[in-house]
Amino acid sequence: MAKSPEDQHPVKAFGWAATDSSGHLSPFKFSRRETGDEDVRFKVLYCGICHSDLHSIKNEWGNSTYPLLPGHEIVGEVTEVGGKVKKVKVGDKVGVGCLVGACHSCDSCVNNLENYCSKLILTYNSIDTDGTITYGGYSDHMVANQRYIVVFPDNMPLDAGAPLLCAGITVYSPLKYFGLAEPGKHIGVVGLGGLGHVAVKFAKALGAKVTAATGTLDGIIDTVSAVHPILPLISLLKSNGKLIMVGAPEKPLELPVFPLIMGRKTMAGSGIGGMKETQEMIDFAAKHNITADIEVISMDYVNTAMERLAKADVRYRFVIDIGKTLVATKP
């Protein structure tokens, strides 16, 4: 007989999870593994609410396994490290983003692109190496291999820095990879939400001009996670311009090919980033004082926050104060 989430591992844990596709979150007892030689355990202090969390708890992408405990913009303070951990020590401020595992031997992993590994293990709603389901950051503590731990610089606030672990790297990576993060480039950002507002900050800090006018843009970062027309965006690009999709609508978009052909324009996708680049992004953000614009909420407000997020009623990212408010919701 399968063990309950509370009995699968030796270390007791508590958080909020959805039990079905209604997406309603409620208190949830579960467990996490013991701290291995390469593991870092930390007390969760804040966790951002990503649009992926909303898609996942409602099974809008069709791949949700319940109970589902979301959260992949997780920050906190190290409480325990394994014997082989050199990266951080007890008391350090750290984060975990969208990834907690990969094969570490394929071309993607060798090139610090764990995010494109075919055996990628996501922070929640994924199958871990021991066959159990991964649970995210709407919880009291987190444990992860040190490879997936992001070190937070001293001057990076944990609450406003948390969303950078998903929203930040999701826009930073394509800006760099597609050559848009250069002085003199004209960049457009579609969807001024959790991802979009951070994209504007990174693009400016990297020296690009952020604007929007027909036929003048070198690149567009499209952050919209709902179905929307593509043609108006392609028309904003100059010849050889690039439209980069980082939002993930639940239904396919209609792609007009002729406008791509007429200007040798490119449409591409990009998904988060590898761990080396994620650390680079956090360090860059700290140096340039880039943080997310946030609304800090209590744990028991999370269902209301999800309703508001669905209506885009947030400027621009909800962050749950786990450290101060989770314990009060414990049964």
PDB file of N, CA and C in Angstrom, residues 32-33 40-44 46-48 71-78 87 93-101 121-124 135-137 141-152 158 161-166 169 275 278-279 282:
ATOM      1  N   ARG A  32       9.486  15.622   3.950  1.00  0.00           N
ATOM      2  CA  ARG A  32      10.610  15.791   3.034  1.00  0.00           C
ATOM      3  C   ARG A  32      11.736  14.845   3.441  1.00  0.00           C
ATOM      4  N   ARG A  33      12.643  14.581   2.507  1.00  0.00           N
ATOM      5  CA  ARG A  33      13.732  13.639   2.754  1.00  0.00           C
ATOM      6  C   ARG A  33      14.719  14.198   3.790  1.00  0.00           C
ATOM      7  N   VAL A  40      20.979  20.868   0.783  1.00  0.00           N
ATOM      8  CA  VAL A  40      20.829  22.067   1.605  1.00  0.00           C
ATOM      9  C   VAL A  40      19.369  22.144   2.050  1.00  0.00           C
ATOM     10  N   ARG A  41      19.170  22.291   3.358  1.00  0.00           N
ATOM     11  CA  ARG A  41      17.812  22.462   3.893  1.00  0.00           C
ATOM     12  C   ARG A  41      17.673  23.905   4.368  1.00  0.00           C
ATOM     13  N   PHE A  42      16.540  24.508   4.047  1.00  0.00           N
ATOM     14  CA  PHE A  42      16.344  25.877   4.534  1.00  0.00           C
ATOM     15  C   PHE A  42      14.905  26.137   4.943  1.00  0.00           C
ATOM     16  N   LYS A  43      14.777  27.032   5.923  1.00  0.00           N
ATOM     17  CA  LYS A  43      13.473  27.506   6.372  1.00  0.00           C
ATOM     18  C   LYS A  43      12.952  28.474   5.327  1.00  0.00           C
ATOM     19  N   VAL A  44      11.751  28.226   4.832  1.00  0.00           N
ATOM     20  CA  VAL A  44      11.171  29.105   3.812  1.00  0.00           C
ATOM     21  C   VAL A  44      10.640  30.371   4.484  1.00  0.00           C
ATOM     22  N   TYR A  46       9.846  33.374   2.269  1.00  0.00           N
ATOM     23  CA  TYR A  46       8.920  33.950   1.288  1.00  0.00           C
ATOM     24  C   TYR A  46       8.817  33.031   0.075  1.00  0.00           C
ATOM     25  N   CYS A  47       7.652  33.072  -0.582  1.00  0.00           N
ATOM     26  CA  CYS A  47       7.482  32.354  -1.848  1.00  0.00           C
ATOM     27  C   CYS A  47       6.587  33.171  -2.761  1.00  0.00           C
ATOM     28  N   GLY A  48       7.090  33.474  -3.968  1.00  0.00           N
ATOM     29  CA  GLY A  48       6.293  34.201  -4.947  1.00  0.00           C
ATOM     30  C   GLY A  48       5.216  33.317  -5.549  1.00  0.00           C
ATOM     31  N   GLY A  71       4.628  26.484  -5.915  1.00  0.00           N
ATOM     32  CA  GLY A  71       5.620  27.439  -5.448  1.00  0.00           C
ATOM     33  C   GLY A  71       7.016  27.136  -5.951  1.00  0.00           C
ATOM     34  N   HIS A  72       7.538  27.982  -6.864  1.00  0.00           N
ATOM     35  CA  HIS A  72       8.919  27.795  -7.320  1.00  0.00           C
ATOM     36  C   HIS A  72       9.669  29.123  -7.382  1.00  0.00           C
ATOM     37  N   GLU A  73       9.315  30.018  -6.485  1.00  0.00           N
ATOM     38  CA  GLU A  73      10.065  31.256  -6.272  1.00  0.00           C
ATOM     39  C   GLU A  73      10.307  31.338  -4.761  1.00  0.00           C
ATOM     40  N   ILE A  74      11.179  30.451  -4.293  1.00  0.00           N
ATOM     41  CA  ILE A  74      11.288  30.134  -2.861  1.00  0.00           C
ATOM     42  C   ILE A  74      12.576  30.703  -2.283  1.00  0.00           C
ATOM     43  N   VAL A  75      12.468  31.466  -1.205  1.00  0.00           N
ATOM     44  CA  VAL A  75      13.667  31.991  -0.554  1.00  0.00           C
ATOM     45  C   VAL A  75      13.581  31.777   0.957  1.00  0.00           C
ATOM     46  N   GLY A  76      14.746  31.664   1.572  1.00  0.00           N
ATOM     47  CA  GLY A  76      14.766  31.473   3.015  1.00  0.00           C
ATOM     48  C   GLY A  76      16.184  31.425   3.568  1.00  0.00           C
ATOM     49  N   GLU A  77      16.298  30.845   4.761  1.00  0.00           N
ATOM     50  CA  GLU A  77      17.569  30.817   5.486  1.00  0.00           C
ATOM     51  C   GLU A  77      18.004  29.377   5.736  1.00  0.00           C
ATOM     52  N   VAL A  78      19.260  29.082   5.412  1.00  0.00           N
ATOM     53  CA  VAL A  78      19.803  27.727   5.535  1.00  0.00           C
ATOM     54  C   VAL A  78      19.809  27.284   7.000  1.00  0.00           C
ATOM     55  N   LYS A  87      28.996  25.132  -0.961  1.00  0.00           N
ATOM     56  CA  LYS A  87      28.437  26.336  -1.583  1.00  0.00           C
ATOM     57  C   LYS A  87      27.881  27.329  -0.567  1.00  0.00           C
ATOM     58  N   LYS A  93      21.402  33.182   3.216  1.00  0.00           N
ATOM     59  CA  LYS A  93      20.125  33.420   2.547  1.00  0.00           C
ATOM     60  C   LYS A  93      20.202  32.810   1.146  1.00  0.00           C
ATOM     61  N   VAL A  94      19.231  31.971   0.817  1.00  0.00           N
ATOM     62  CA  VAL A  94      19.269  31.213  -0.439  1.00  0.00           C
ATOM     63  C   VAL A  94      17.889  31.130  -1.077  1.00  0.00           C
ATOM     64  N   GLY A  95      17.859  30.614  -2.296  1.00  0.00           N
ATOM     65  CA  GLY A  95      16.596  30.404  -2.982  1.00  0.00           C
ATOM     66  C   GLY A  95      16.613  29.139  -3.813  1.00  0.00           C
ATOM     67  N   VAL A  96      15.421  28.677  -4.157  1.00  0.00           N
ATOM     68  CA  VAL A  96      15.229  27.593  -5.132  1.00  0.00           C
ATOM     69  C   VAL A  96      14.182  28.073  -6.127  1.00  0.00           C
ATOM     70  N   GLY A  97      14.488  27.899  -7.414  1.00  0.00           N
ATOM     71  CA  GLY A  97      13.560  28.298  -8.457  1.00  0.00           C
ATOM     72  C   GLY A  97      12.760  27.123  -8.983  1.00  0.00           C
ATOM     73  N   CYS A  98      12.710  26.983 -10.300  1.00  0.00           N
ATOM     74  CA  CYS A  98      11.811  26.011 -10.933  1.00  0.00           C
ATOM     75  C   CYS A  98      12.351  24.588 -10.963  1.00  0.00           C
ATOM     76  N   LEU A  99      13.644  24.408 -10.688  1.00  0.00           N
ATOM     77  CA  LEU A  99      14.276  23.096 -10.857  1.00  0.00           C
ATOM     78  C   LEU A  99      14.847  22.560  -9.551  1.00  0.00           C
ATOM     79  N   VAL A 100      14.751  21.239  -9.377  1.00  0.00           N
ATOM     80  CA  VAL A 100      15.440  20.586  -8.251  1.00  0.00           C
ATOM     81  C   VAL A 100      16.229  19.356  -8.691  1.00  0.00           C
ATOM     82  N   GLY A 101      16.217  19.037  -9.990  1.00  0.00           N
ATOM     83  CA  GLY A 101      16.960  17.860 -10.429  1.00  0.00           C
ATOM     84  C   GLY A 101      17.052  17.753 -11.940  1.00  0.00           C
ATOM     85  N   ILE A 121      13.743  17.510 -13.311  1.00  0.00           N
ATOM     86  CA  ILE A 121      12.822  17.364 -12.179  1.00  0.00           C
ATOM     87  C   ILE A 121      12.417  18.757 -11.723  1.00  0.00           C
ATOM     88  N   LEU A 122      11.141  19.054 -11.862  1.00  0.00           N
ATOM     89  CA  LEU A 122      10.629  20.361 -11.470  1.00  0.00           C
ATOM     90  C   LEU A 122      10.409  20.427  -9.958  1.00  0.00           C
ATOM     91  N   THR A 123      10.386  21.633  -9.440  1.00  0.00           N
ATOM     92  CA  THR A 123      10.303  21.856  -7.999  1.00  0.00           C
ATOM     93  C   THR A 123       8.992  21.344  -7.412  1.00  0.00           C
ATOM     94  N   TYR A 124       7.937  21.352  -8.217  1.00  0.00           N
ATOM     95  CA  TYR A 124       6.677  20.745  -7.763  1.00  0.00           C
ATOM     96  C   TYR A 124       5.977  20.062  -8.926  1.00  0.00           C
ATOM     97  N   TYR A 135       7.188  18.579  -3.988  1.00  0.00           N
ATOM     98  CA  TYR A 135       6.306  19.603  -3.415  1.00  0.00           C
ATOM     99  C   TYR A 135       7.058  20.924  -3.338  1.00  0.00           C
ATOM    100  N   GLY A 136       6.351  22.017  -3.651  1.00  0.00           N
ATOM    101  CA  GLY A 136       6.980  23.321  -3.792  1.00  0.00           C
ATOM    102  C   GLY A 136       7.085  24.146  -2.526  1.00  0.00           C
ATOM    103  N   GLY A 137       7.114  25.457  -2.722  1.00  0.00           N
ATOM    104  CA  GLY A 137       7.519  26.375  -1.672  1.00  0.00           C
ATOM    105  C   GLY A 137       6.431  26.981  -0.820  1.00  0.00           C
ATOM    106  N   HIS A 141       9.520  24.422   5.006  1.00  0.00           N
ATOM    107  CA  HIS A 141      10.943  24.293   4.696  1.00  0.00           C
ATOM    108  C   HIS A 141      11.134  23.560   3.374  1.00  0.00           C
ATOM    109  N   MET A 142      12.364  23.642   2.879  1.00  0.00           N
ATOM    110  CA  MET A 142      12.686  23.090   1.568  1.00  0.00           C
ATOM    111  C   MET A 142      14.026  22.375   1.680  1.00  0.00           C
ATOM    112  N   VAL A 143      14.213  21.303   0.903  1.00  0.00           N
ATOM    113  CA  VAL A 143      15.518  20.647   0.823  1.00  0.00           C
ATOM    114  C   VAL A 143      15.812  20.377  -0.651  1.00  0.00           C
ATOM    115  N   ALA A 144      17.047  20.686  -1.064  1.00  0.00           N
ATOM    116  CA  ALA A 144      17.423  20.497  -2.467  1.00  0.00           C
ATOM    117  C   ALA A 144      18.924  20.268  -2.576  1.00  0.00           C
ATOM    118  N   ASN A 145      19.323  19.583  -3.640  1.00  0.00           N
ATOM    119  CA  ASN A 145      20.737  19.407  -3.936  1.00  0.00           C
ATOM    120  C   ASN A 145      21.381  20.779  -4.124  1.00  0.00           C
ATOM    121  N   GLN A 146      22.619  20.933  -3.657  1.00  0.00           N
ATOM    122  CA  GLN A 146      23.271  22.246  -3.686  1.00  0.00           C
ATOM    123  C   GLN A 146      23.387  22.831  -5.093  1.00  0.00           C
ATOM    124  N   ARG A 147      23.379  21.970  -6.113  1.00  0.00           N
ATOM    125  CA  ARG A 147      23.442  22.464  -7.499  1.00  0.00           C
ATOM    126  C   ARG A 147      22.262  23.382  -7.816  1.00  0.00           C
ATOM    127  N   TYR A 148      21.140  23.166  -7.137  1.00  0.00           N
ATOM    128  CA  TYR A 148      19.909  23.906  -7.435  1.00  0.00           C
ATOM    129  C   TYR A 148      19.633  25.027  -6.433  1.00  0.00           C
ATOM    130  N   ILE A 149      20.606  25.285  -5.583  1.00  0.00           N
ATOM    131  CA  ILE A 149      20.491  26.360  -4.600  1.00  0.00           C
ATOM    132  C   ILE A 149      21.087  27.637  -5.189  1.00  0.00           C
ATOM    133  N   VAL A 150      20.328  28.717  -5.137  1.00  0.00           N
ATOM    134  CA  VAL A 150      20.801  30.026  -5.596  1.00  0.00           C
ATOM    135  C   VAL A 150      21.163  30.855  -4.371  1.00  0.00           C
ATOM    136  N   VAL A 151      22.378  31.363  -4.354  1.00  0.00           N
ATOM    137  CA  VAL A 151      22.846  32.174  -3.232  1.00  0.00           C
ATOM    138  C   VAL A 151      22.366  33.612  -3.414  1.00  0.00           C
ATOM    139  N   PHE A 152      21.717  34.157  -2.380  1.00  0.00           N
ATOM    140  CA  PHE A 152      21.219  35.531  -2.460  1.00  0.00           C
ATOM    141  C   PHE A 152      22.264  36.508  -1.921  1.00  0.00           C
ATOM    142  N   LEU A 158      14.808  39.591   0.276  1.00  0.00           N
ATOM    143  CA  LEU A 158      14.272  38.258   0.004  1.00  0.00           C
ATOM    144  C   LEU A 158      12.865  38.314  -0.582  1.00  0.00           C
ATOM    145  N   GLY A 161      12.996  39.874  -4.065  1.00  0.00           N
ATOM    146  CA  GLY A 161      13.917  39.118  -4.898  1.00  0.00           C
ATOM    147  C   GLY A 161      13.391  37.743  -5.274  1.00  0.00           C
ATOM    148  N   ALA A 162      12.466  37.211  -4.476  1.00  0.00           N
ATOM    149  CA  ALA A 162      11.940  35.864  -4.719  1.00  0.00           C
ATOM    150  C   ALA A 162      11.412  35.663  -6.146  1.00  0.00           C
ATOM    151  N   PRO A 163      10.595  36.587  -6.689  1.00  0.00           N
ATOM    152  CA  PRO A 163      10.053  36.362  -8.038  1.00  0.00           C
ATOM    153  C   PRO A 163      11.114  36.274  -9.131  1.00  0.00           C
ATOM    154  N   LEU A 164      12.318  36.756  -8.865  1.00  0.00           N
ATOM    155  CA  LEU A 164      13.372  36.679  -9.880  1.00  0.00           C
ATOM    156  C   LEU A 164      13.757  35.235 -10.169  1.00  0.00           C
ATOM    157  N   LEU A 165      13.487  34.319  -9.220  1.00  0.00           N
ATOM    158  CA  LEU A 165      13.869  32.914  -9.388  1.00  0.00           C
ATOM    159  C   LEU A 165      13.091  32.222 -10.497  1.00  0.00           C
ATOM    160  N   CYS A 166      11.938  32.789 -10.870  1.00  0.00           N
ATOM    161  CA  CYS A 166      11.234  32.291 -12.059  1.00  0.00           C
ATOM    162  C   CYS A 166      11.060  33.423 -13.055  1.00  0.00           C
ATOM    163  N   ILE A 169      14.629  34.989 -14.285  1.00  0.00           N
ATOM    164  CA  ILE A 169      15.444  34.174 -15.191  1.00  0.00           C
ATOM    165  C   ILE A 169      14.695  33.891 -16.493  1.00  0.00           C
ATOM    166  N   MET A 275      21.228  26.656 -13.952  1.00  0.00           N
ATOM    167  CA  MET A 275      21.567  27.138 -12.616  1.00  0.00           C
ATOM    168  C   MET A 275      22.693  28.168 -12.637  1.00  0.00           C
ATOM    169  N   THR A 278      21.128  31.347 -13.712  1.00  0.00           N
ATOM    170  CA  THR A 278      20.221  31.854 -12.678  1.00  0.00           C
ATOM    171  C   THR A 278      21.004  32.593 -11.594  1.00  0.00           C
ATOM    172  N   GLN A 279      22.138  32.027 -11.192  1.00  0.00           N
ATOM    173  CA  GLN A 279      22.980  32.718 -10.213  1.00  0.00           C
ATOM    174  C   GLN A 279      23.532  34.022 -10.784  1.00  0.00           C
ATOM    175  N   ILE A 282      20.750  36.638 -10.646  1.00  0.00           N
ATOM    176  CA  ILE A 282      20.520  37.180  -9.301  1.00  0.00           C
ATOM    177  C   ILE A 282      21.631  38.167  -8.927  1.00  0.00           C
TER     178      ILE A 282
END
